[in-house]
PDB file of C-alpha atoms in Angstrom:
ATOM      1  CA  MET A1302       0.000   0.000   0.000  1.00  0.00           C
ATOM      2  CA  LEU A1303       1.906   3.024  -1.284  1.00  0.00           C
ATOM      3  CA  ASN A1304      -0.500   5.649   0.022  1.00  0.00           C
ATOM      4  CA  ASN A1305      -1.548   4.989   3.605  1.00  0.00           C
ATOM      5  CA  THR A1306      -4.490   7.443   3.518  1.00  0.00           C
ATOM      6  CA  ILE A1307      -7.748   5.583   2.927  1.00  0.00           C
ATOM      7  CA  ASP A1308     -11.484   6.184   2.957  1.00  0.00           C
ATOM      8  CA  TYR A1309     -13.275   3.822   5.304  1.00  0.00           C
ATOM      9  CA  ILE A1310     -16.981   3.111   5.826  1.00  0.00           C
ATOM     10  CA  LEU A1311     -17.578   1.807   9.343  1.00  0.00           C
ATOM     11  CA  PHE A1312     -19.912  -1.215   9.526  1.00  0.00           C
ATOM     12  CA  ALA A1313     -19.437  -2.537  13.049  1.00  0.00           C
ATOM     13  CA  ARG A1314     -17.684  -2.014  16.372  1.00  0.00           C
ATOM     14  CA  SER A1315     -16.824  -4.894  18.663  1.00  0.00           C
ATOM     15  CA  ILE A1316     -17.484  -4.886  22.385  1.00  0.00           C
ATOM     16  CA  PRO A1317     -14.595  -2.895  23.916  1.00  0.00           C
ATOM     17  CA  GLU A1318     -11.602  -4.488  25.570  1.00  0.00           C
ATOM     18  CA  HIS A1319      -8.859  -2.931  27.646  1.00  0.00           C
ATOM     19  CA  SER A1320      -5.505  -2.695  25.893  1.00  0.00           C
ATOM     20  CA  LYS A1321      -2.348  -2.770  28.007  1.00  0.00           C
ATOM     21  CA  ARG A1322      -0.446  -1.634  24.923  1.00  0.00           C
ATOM     22  CA  TYR A1323      -2.380   1.642  24.631  1.00  0.00           C
ATOM     23  CA  GLY A1324      -3.371   1.936  28.282  1.00  0.00           C
ATOM     24  CA  ASP A1325      -7.041   2.516  27.626  1.00  0.00           C
ATOM     25  CA  LEU A1326     -10.306   1.008  26.433  1.00  0.00           C
ATOM     26  CA  PHE A1327     -10.665   0.485  22.682  1.00  0.00           C
ATOM     27  CA  SER A1328     -12.887  -1.139  20.120  1.00  0.00           C
ATOM     28  CA  CYS A1329     -12.041  -3.057  16.967  1.00  0.00           C
ATOM     29  CA  SER A1330     -13.960  -2.156  13.803  1.00  0.00           C
ATOM     30  CA  LEU A1331     -14.937  -3.803  10.542  1.00  0.00           C
ATOM     31  CA  GLY A1332     -15.930  -1.978   7.401  1.00  0.00           C
ATOM     32  CA  TYR A1333     -15.291  -1.362   3.737  1.00  0.00           C
ATOM     33  CA  SER A1334     -12.607   0.796   2.134  1.00  0.00           C
ATOM     34  CA  PRO A1335     -13.429   2.227  -1.321  1.00  0.00           C
ATOM     35  CA  THR A1336      -9.735   3.074  -1.573  1.00  0.00           C
ATOM     36  CA  LEU A1337      -8.670  -0.555  -1.140  1.00  0.00           C
ATOM     37  CA  ASN A1338     -11.865  -1.951  -2.678  1.00  0.00           C
ATOM     38  CA  ASP A1339     -12.128  -4.528   0.087  1.00  0.00           C
ATOM     39  CA  LEU A1340     -13.541  -5.321   3.507  1.00  0.00           C
ATOM     40  CA  VAL A1341     -11.039  -4.259   6.157  1.00  0.00           C
ATOM     41  CA  ARG A1342     -10.447  -4.273   9.911  1.00  0.00           C
ATOM     42  CA  ILE A1343      -9.149  -1.188  11.712  1.00  0.00           C
ATOM     43  CA  TYR A1344      -7.999  -1.195  15.322  1.00  0.00           C
ATOM     44  CA  PRO A1345      -7.987   0.621  17.640  1.00  0.00           C
ATOM     45  CA  ILE A1346     -10.830   3.110  17.356  1.00  0.00           C
ATOM     46  CA  PRO A1347     -12.296   5.228  20.179  1.00  0.00           C
ATOM     47  CA  LEU A1348     -15.564   4.334  21.864  1.00  0.00           C
ATOM     48  CA  LYS A1349     -17.087   7.563  20.616  1.00  0.00           C
ATOM     49  CA  SER A1350     -16.439   9.963  17.686  1.00  0.00           C
ATOM     50  CA  MET A1351     -17.137   7.441  14.877  1.00  0.00           C
ATOM     51  CA  LYS A1352     -20.598   6.386  13.700  1.00  0.00           C
ATOM     52  CA  VAL A1353     -21.623   3.178  11.979  1.00  0.00           C
ATOM     53  CA  TRP A1354     -22.563   3.574   8.282  1.00  0.00           C
ATOM     54  CA  SER A1355     -20.403   6.690   7.982  1.00  0.00           C
ATOM     55  CA  MET A1356     -17.276   7.197   5.875  1.00  0.00           C
ATOM     56  CA  TYR A1357     -14.034   8.641   7.237  1.00  0.00           C
ATOM     57  CA  ARG A1358     -10.659   9.539   5.760  1.00  0.00           C
ATOM     58  CA  MET A1359      -7.678   8.422   7.837  1.00  0.00           C
ATOM     59  CA  GLU A1360      -4.079   7.296   7.813  1.00  0.00           C
ATOM     60  CA  VAL A1361      -3.498   3.638   8.564  1.00  0.00           C
ATOM     61  CA  GLU A1362      -0.563   1.248   8.648  1.00  0.00           C
ATOM     62  CA  LYS A1363      -0.064  -2.467   8.805  1.00  0.00           C
ATOM     63  CA  ASN A1364      -0.027  -3.914  12.296  1.00  0.00           C
ATOM     64  CA  LYS A1365       3.155  -5.929  12.835  1.00  0.00           C
ATOM     65  CA  LEU A1366       1.332  -8.008  15.444  1.00  0.00           C
ATOM     66  CA  ASP A1367      -1.512  -8.947  13.087  1.00  0.00           C
ATOM     67  CA  SER A1368      -0.650 -10.758   9.859  1.00  0.00           C
ATOM     68  CA  ARG A1369      -4.237 -10.910   8.579  1.00  0.00           C
ATOM     69  CA  HIS A1370      -4.384  -9.319   5.133  1.00  0.00           C
ATOM     70  CA  GLU A1371      -7.426  -7.168   5.952  1.00  0.00           C
ATOM     71  CA  SER A1372      -6.090  -5.800   9.266  1.00  0.00           C
ATOM     72  CA  PHE A1373      -4.788  -2.251   9.649  1.00  0.00           C
ATOM     73  CA  LYS A1374      -3.793  -0.099  12.588  1.00  0.00           C
ATOM     74  CA  LEU A1375      -4.981   3.490  12.953  1.00  0.00           C
ATOM     75  CA  LYS A1376      -1.873   5.642  12.572  1.00  0.00           C
ATOM     76  CA  SER A1377      -3.106   8.608  14.615  1.00  0.00           C
ATOM     77  CA  HIS A1378      -0.902   9.180  17.659  1.00  0.00           C
ATOM     78  CA  SER A1379      -4.023  10.329  19.536  1.00  0.00           C
ATOM     79  CA  LYS A1380      -4.636   6.675  20.482  1.00  0.00           C
ATOM     80  CA  TYR A1381      -1.810   7.066  22.996  1.00  0.00           C
ATOM     81  CA  GLU A1382      -3.089  10.378  24.364  1.00  0.00           C
ATOM     82  CA  GLY A1383      -6.721   9.797  25.250  1.00  0.00           C
ATOM     83  CA  TRP A1384      -7.788  10.569  21.655  1.00  0.00           C
ATOM     84  CA  ILE A1385      -6.878  14.257  21.973  1.00  0.00           C
ATOM     85  CA  GLY A1386      -6.641  15.596  18.417  1.00  0.00           C
ATOM     86  CA  PHE A1387      -8.437  12.588  16.940  1.00  0.00           C
ATOM     87  CA  GLU A1388     -10.831  14.785  14.938  1.00  0.00           C
ATOM     88  CA  LYS A1389      -7.854  16.328  13.097  1.00  0.00           C
ATOM     89  CA  ASP A1390      -6.489  12.936  12.049  1.00  0.00           C
ATOM     90  CA  VAL A1391      -9.752  11.176  11.188  1.00  0.00           C
ATOM     91  CA  LEU A1392     -12.019  13.262   8.984  1.00  0.00           C
ATOM     92  CA  PHE A1393     -15.756  12.650   8.599  1.00  0.00           C
ATOM     93  CA  ILE A1394     -16.710  12.497   4.901  1.00  0.00           C
ATOM     94  CA  SER A1395     -20.344  11.409   4.638  1.00  0.00           C
ATOM     95  CA  GLU A1396     -23.123   9.263   6.101  1.00  0.00           C
ATOM     96  CA  TYR A1397     -24.948   6.460   4.291  1.00  0.00           C
ATOM     97  CA  LYS A1398     -28.111   4.450   4.718  1.00  0.00           C
ATOM     98  CA  LYS A1399     -27.625   0.802   5.590  1.00  0.00           C
ATOM     99  CA  ALA A1400     -29.636  -0.321   2.551  1.00  0.00           C
ATOM    100  CA  THR A1401     -27.424   1.753   0.244  1.00  0.00           C
ATOM    101  CA  ILE A1402     -24.325   0.098   1.685  1.00  0.00           C
ATOM    102  CA  PHE A1403     -25.787  -3.374   1.276  1.00  0.00           C
ATOM    103  CA  ASN A1404     -26.753  -2.775  -2.362  1.00  0.00           C
ATOM    104  CA  MET A1405     -23.235  -1.536  -3.057  1.00  0.00           C
ATOM    105  CA  LEU A1406     -21.696  -4.641  -1.473  1.00  0.00           C
ATOM    106  CA  CYS A1407     -23.985  -6.930  -3.460  1.00  0.00           C
ATOM    107  CA  SER A1408     -23.075  -5.178  -6.700  1.00  0.00           C
ATOM    108  CA  MET A1409     -19.421  -5.940  -5.965  1.00  0.00           C
ATOM    109  CA  LYS A1410     -20.264  -9.557  -5.088  1.00  0.00           C
ATOM    110  CA  LEU A1411     -19.003  -9.203  -1.518  1.00  0.00           C
ATOM    111  CA  CYS A1412     -22.069 -10.911  -0.023  1.00  0.00           C
ATOM    112  CA  ASP A1413     -21.659 -14.369  -1.535  1.00  0.00           C
ATOM    113  CA  SER A1414     -19.167 -15.974   0.850  1.00  0.00           C
ATOM    114  CA  THR A1415     -19.529 -19.100   2.977  1.00  0.00           C
ATOM    115  CA  ILE A1416     -17.487 -19.877   6.072  1.00  0.00           C
ATOM    116  CA  ASP A1417     -15.852 -22.805   4.266  1.00  0.00           C
ATOM    117  CA  GLU A1418     -14.798 -20.523   1.400  1.00  0.00           C
ATOM    118  CA  LEU A1419     -13.471 -17.880   3.790  1.00  0.00           C
ATOM    119  CA  ASN A1420     -11.345 -20.481   5.592  1.00  0.00           C
ATOM    120  CA  LYS A1421     -10.100 -21.965   2.319  1.00  0.00           C
ATOM    121  CA  ASN A1422      -9.115 -18.552   0.935  1.00  0.00           C
ATOM    122  CA  ARG A1423      -7.605 -17.462   4.272  1.00  0.00           C
ATOM    123  CA  LYS A1424      -9.925 -14.491   4.548  1.00  0.00           C
ATOM    124  CA  SER A1425     -10.509 -12.900   7.929  1.00  0.00           C
ATOM    125  CA  ILE A1426     -13.697 -10.923   7.126  1.00  0.00           C
ATOM    126  CA  GLY A1427     -16.748 -11.921   5.138  1.00  0.00           C
ATOM    127  CA  ILE A1428     -20.463 -11.445   4.572  1.00  0.00           C
ATOM    128  CA  ILE A1429     -22.419 -14.688   4.462  1.00  0.00           C
ATOM    129  CA  LYS A1430     -25.992 -15.411   3.436  1.00  0.00           C
ATOM    130  CA  ILE A1431     -28.149 -17.199   6.006  1.00  0.00           C
ATOM    131  CA  ASP A1432     -31.458 -19.061   5.815  1.00  0.00           C
ATOM    132  CA  SER A1433     -32.548 -18.642   9.442  1.00  0.00           C
ATOM    133  CA  ILE A1434     -31.213 -17.274  12.726  1.00  0.00           C
ATOM    134  CA  ASN A1435     -31.922 -17.632  16.444  1.00  0.00           C
ATOM    135  CA  CYS A1436     -30.077 -15.305  18.833  1.00  0.00           C
ATOM    136  CA  TYR A1437     -29.735 -16.124  22.526  1.00  0.00           C
ATOM    137  CA  TRP A1438     -27.761 -15.422  25.690  1.00  0.00           C
ATOM    138  CA  ASN A1439     -25.412 -18.046  27.098  1.00  0.00           C
ATOM    139  CA  VAL A1440     -23.402 -18.158  30.347  1.00  0.00           C
ATOM    140  CA  ASN A1441     -20.256 -16.053  30.002  1.00  0.00           C
ATOM    141  CA  GLU A1442     -17.247 -18.056  31.115  1.00  0.00           C
ATOM    142  CA  ARG A1443     -15.171 -14.861  31.322  1.00  0.00           C
ATOM    143  CA  TYR A1444     -17.557 -13.213  33.821  1.00  0.00           C
ATOM    144  CA  VAL A1445     -15.969 -11.376  36.765  1.00  0.00           C
ATOM    145  CA  ASN A1446     -18.254 -10.429  39.663  1.00  0.00           C
ATOM    146  CA  THR A1447     -17.490  -6.728  40.147  1.00  0.00           C
ATOM    147  CA  ASN A1448     -19.524  -6.594  43.367  1.00  0.00           C
ATOM    148  CA  GLN A1449     -17.173  -9.168  44.825  1.00  0.00           C
ATOM    149  CA  LEU A1450     -14.164  -7.098  43.782  1.00  0.00           C
ATOM    150  CA  GLY A1451     -15.535  -4.185  45.789  1.00  0.00           C
ATOM    151  CA  MET A1452     -15.230  -6.203  49.001  1.00  0.00           C
ATOM    152  CA  PHE A1453     -11.448  -5.767  48.970  1.00  0.00           C
ATOM    153  CA  GLU A1454     -10.036  -2.344  49.836  1.00  0.00           C
ATOM    154  CA  ASP A1455      -6.916  -2.736  47.702  1.00  0.00           C
ATOM    155  CA  VAL A1456      -8.805  -3.716  44.546  1.00  0.00           C
ATOM    156  CA  GLY A1457     -10.350  -0.826  42.654  1.00  0.00           C
ATOM    157  CA  LEU A1458     -12.863  -1.140  39.837  1.00  0.00           C
ATOM    158  CA  SER A1459     -11.649   0.756  36.763  1.00  0.00           C
ATOM    159  CA  SER A1460     -14.034   3.248  35.193  1.00  0.00           C
ATOM    160  CA  TRP A1461     -13.996   1.299  31.922  1.00  0.00           C
ATOM    161  CA  ALA A1462     -14.826  -2.092  33.443  1.00  0.00           C
ATOM    162  CA  SER A1463     -18.604  -1.899  32.956  1.00  0.00           C
ATOM    163  CA  TYR A1464     -18.155  -1.784  29.166  1.00  0.00           C
ATOM    164  CA  THR A1465     -16.154  -5.002  28.799  1.00  0.00           C
ATOM    165  CA  LYS A1466     -17.378  -8.549  28.305  1.00  0.00           C
ATOM    166  CA  GLU A1467     -15.883  -9.685  31.617  1.00  0.00           C
ATOM    167  CA  THR A1468     -18.572  -7.774  33.539  1.00  0.00           C
ATOM    168  CA  LYS A1469     -21.477  -9.463  31.720  1.00  0.00           C
ATOM    169  CA  ARG A1470     -22.997 -12.627  33.186  1.00  0.00           C
ATOM    170  CA  TYR A1471     -24.045 -13.719  29.701  1.00  0.00           C
ATOM    171  CA  GLU A1472     -22.585 -13.621  26.228  1.00  0.00           C
ATOM    172  CA  ALA A1473     -24.582 -13.113  23.049  1.00  0.00           C
ATOM    173  CA  ARG A1474     -24.661 -15.971  20.542  1.00  0.00           C
ATOM    174  CA  ALA A1475     -26.535 -16.936  17.383  1.00  0.00           C
ATOM    175  CA  CYS A1476     -27.532 -20.280  15.884  1.00  0.00           C
ATOM    176  CA  PHE A1477     -28.036 -20.020  12.152  1.00  0.00           C
ATOM    177  CA  ILE A1478     -28.120 -22.026   8.948  1.00  0.00           C
ATOM    178  CA  SER A1479     -25.844 -21.007   6.086  1.00  0.00           C
ATOM    179  CA  ASN A1480     -25.058 -23.021   2.963  1.00  0.00           C
ATOM    180  CA  ASN A1481     -27.111 -25.915   4.426  1.00  0.00           C
ATOM    181  CA  LYS A1482     -24.885 -26.080   7.509  1.00  0.00           C
ATOM    182  CA  ASN A1483     -25.701 -25.317  11.142  1.00  0.00           C
ATOM    183  CA  HIS A1484     -23.489 -22.811  12.946  1.00  0.00           C
ATOM    184  CA  ASP A1485     -23.347 -21.395  16.467  1.00  0.00           C
ATOM    185  CA  LEU A1486     -21.172 -18.287  16.872  1.00  0.00           C
ATOM    186  CA  GLN A1487     -20.606 -15.519  19.387  1.00  0.00           C
ATOM    187  CA  ILE A1488     -22.020 -12.086  18.620  1.00  0.00           C
ATOM    188  CA  ASN A1489     -19.448  -9.419  19.493  1.00  0.00           C
ATOM    189  CA  GLU A1490     -21.379  -6.388  18.224  1.00  0.00           C
ATOM    190  CA  TRP A1491     -21.139  -3.613  20.799  1.00  0.00           C
ATOM    191  CA  GLY A1492     -24.736  -2.389  20.466  1.00  0.00           C
ATOM    192  CA  ILE A1493     -26.132  -5.638  21.845  1.00  0.00           C
ATOM    193  CA  TYR A1494     -23.927  -5.431  24.913  1.00  0.00           C
ATOM    194  CA  GLU A1495     -24.794  -1.767  25.402  1.00  0.00           C
ATOM    195  CA  PHE A1496     -28.457  -2.790  25.560  1.00  0.00           C
ATOM    196  CA  TYR A1497     -27.492  -5.370  28.176  1.00  0.00           C
ATOM    197  CA  ARG A1498     -25.503  -2.800  30.184  1.00  0.00           C
ATOM    198  CA  LYS A1499     -28.165  -0.105  30.121  1.00  0.00           C
ATOM    199  CA  PHE A1500     -31.440  -2.037  30.287  1.00  0.00           C
ATOM    200  CA  SER A1501     -30.852  -5.518  31.740  1.00  0.00           C
ATOM    201  CA  GLY A1502     -32.636  -4.501  34.934  1.00  0.00           C
ATOM    202  CA  GLN A1503     -35.569  -2.876  33.121  1.00  0.00           C
ATOM    203  CA  TYR A1504     -36.318  -4.994  30.047  1.00  0.00           C
ATOM    204  CA  ASN A1505     -36.086  -8.570  28.876  1.00  0.00           C
ATOM    205  CA  ILE A1506     -32.499  -8.815  27.623  1.00  0.00           C
ATOM    206  CA  ASN A1507     -33.737 -10.843  24.642  1.00  0.00           C
ATOM    207  CA  ASP A1508     -35.143  -7.547  23.337  1.00  0.00           C
ATOM    208  CA  ALA A1509     -31.543  -6.779  22.346  1.00  0.00           C
ATOM    209  CA  PHE A1510     -32.029  -9.234  19.467  1.00  0.00           C
ATOM    210  CA  LYS A1511     -35.337  -7.793  18.260  1.00  0.00           C
ATOM    211  CA  ASN A1512     -34.017  -6.394  14.968  1.00  0.00           C
ATOM    212  CA  TRP A1513     -31.649  -9.296  14.382  1.00  0.00           C
ATOM    213  CA  LYS A1514     -34.623 -11.549  13.579  1.00  0.00           C
ATOM    214  CA  LYS A1515     -34.746  -9.835  10.167  1.00  0.00           C
ATOM    215  CA  ALA A1516     -31.146 -10.751   9.325  1.00  0.00           C
ATOM    216  CA  LYS A1517     -30.541 -12.302   5.890  1.00  0.00           C
ATOM    217  CA  TYR A1518     -26.768 -11.772   5.830  1.00  0.00           C
ATOM    218  CA  LEU A1519     -24.158 -11.690   8.603  1.00  0.00           C
ATOM    219  CA  LEU A1520     -20.920  -9.721   8.774  1.00  0.00           C
ATOM    220  CA  ILE A1521     -18.343 -11.982  10.413  1.00  0.00           C
ATOM    221  CA  GLY A1522     -14.669 -11.786  11.338  1.00  0.00           C
ATOM    222  CA  ASN A1523     -12.248 -14.412  12.582  1.00  0.00           C
ATOM    223  CA  LEU A1524     -10.147 -14.361  15.747  1.00  0.00           C
ATOM    224  CA  HIS A1525      -6.533 -13.293  15.596  1.00  0.00           C
ATOM    225  CA  SER A1526      -5.195 -16.314  17.467  1.00  0.00           C
ATOM    226  CA  HIS A1527      -7.690 -18.863  16.062  1.00  0.00           C
ATOM    227  CA  ARG A1528      -8.150 -18.135  12.373  1.00  0.00           C
ATOM    228  CA  ASN A1529     -10.894 -20.748  11.831  1.00  0.00           C
ATOM    229  CA  VAL A1530     -12.998 -19.403  14.732  1.00  0.00           C
ATOM    230  CA  TRP A1531     -15.485 -16.708  13.711  1.00  0.00           C
ATOM    231  CA  SER A1532     -17.686 -14.192  15.488  1.00  0.00           C
ATOM    232  CA  ILE A1533     -20.590 -12.062  14.262  1.00  0.00           C
ATOM    233  CA  LEU A1534     -20.217  -8.275  14.168  1.00  0.00           C
ATOM    234  CA  ASN A1535     -23.379  -7.111  12.415  1.00  0.00           C
ATOM    235  CA  TYR A1536     -26.181  -8.103  10.048  1.00  0.00           C
ATOM    236  CA  PHE A1537     -27.868  -6.996   6.846  1.00  0.00           C
TER     237      PHE A1537
END
């Protein structure tokens, strides 16, 4: 990539995780770059300041710690400084409707993948067609009881902790049929977990999946350390 300035349309943000490398809470994103004419992954991005279905212009670079072809690292130094100056490095270009984005992806034949094909071609991002879907909550094996942490005077609860998966008793998952095969994958889309964080005491947490029942296509990405393990980041 000779020119490291790209346009990038944000499709999805993962549930945030704390990065020891950057010393703060960050999210990973998936989207499409008209500049590269491909689906790409950009990490890290701030929890705020960027909206899904919007296009931004930014400088990126390859991440030496991530060999996946579609993965790029945001070059802005603001990621080390609490995102001060981020708006100067990442410029908002325009906003799109979700349907417009989907029609564009279909016209470029980026919605015809299967998980088997993605694994075979060593892809790390794809959009797959599904025949049916059932979303549900399962016990989160990574759960940390934050109330229990508060019992110890020398253990403080970080301000970012409530956003991470470790503080959720349940994890979001989806059973679906694609290419005549049954699949069961985690959903790592941040919006679902934000519903859980904000409304789990007021509403049925299954309401977080209300719009997902209409899904015909799923945006998926694989895990850095387990390339044949996939998670769901959004739907069309």
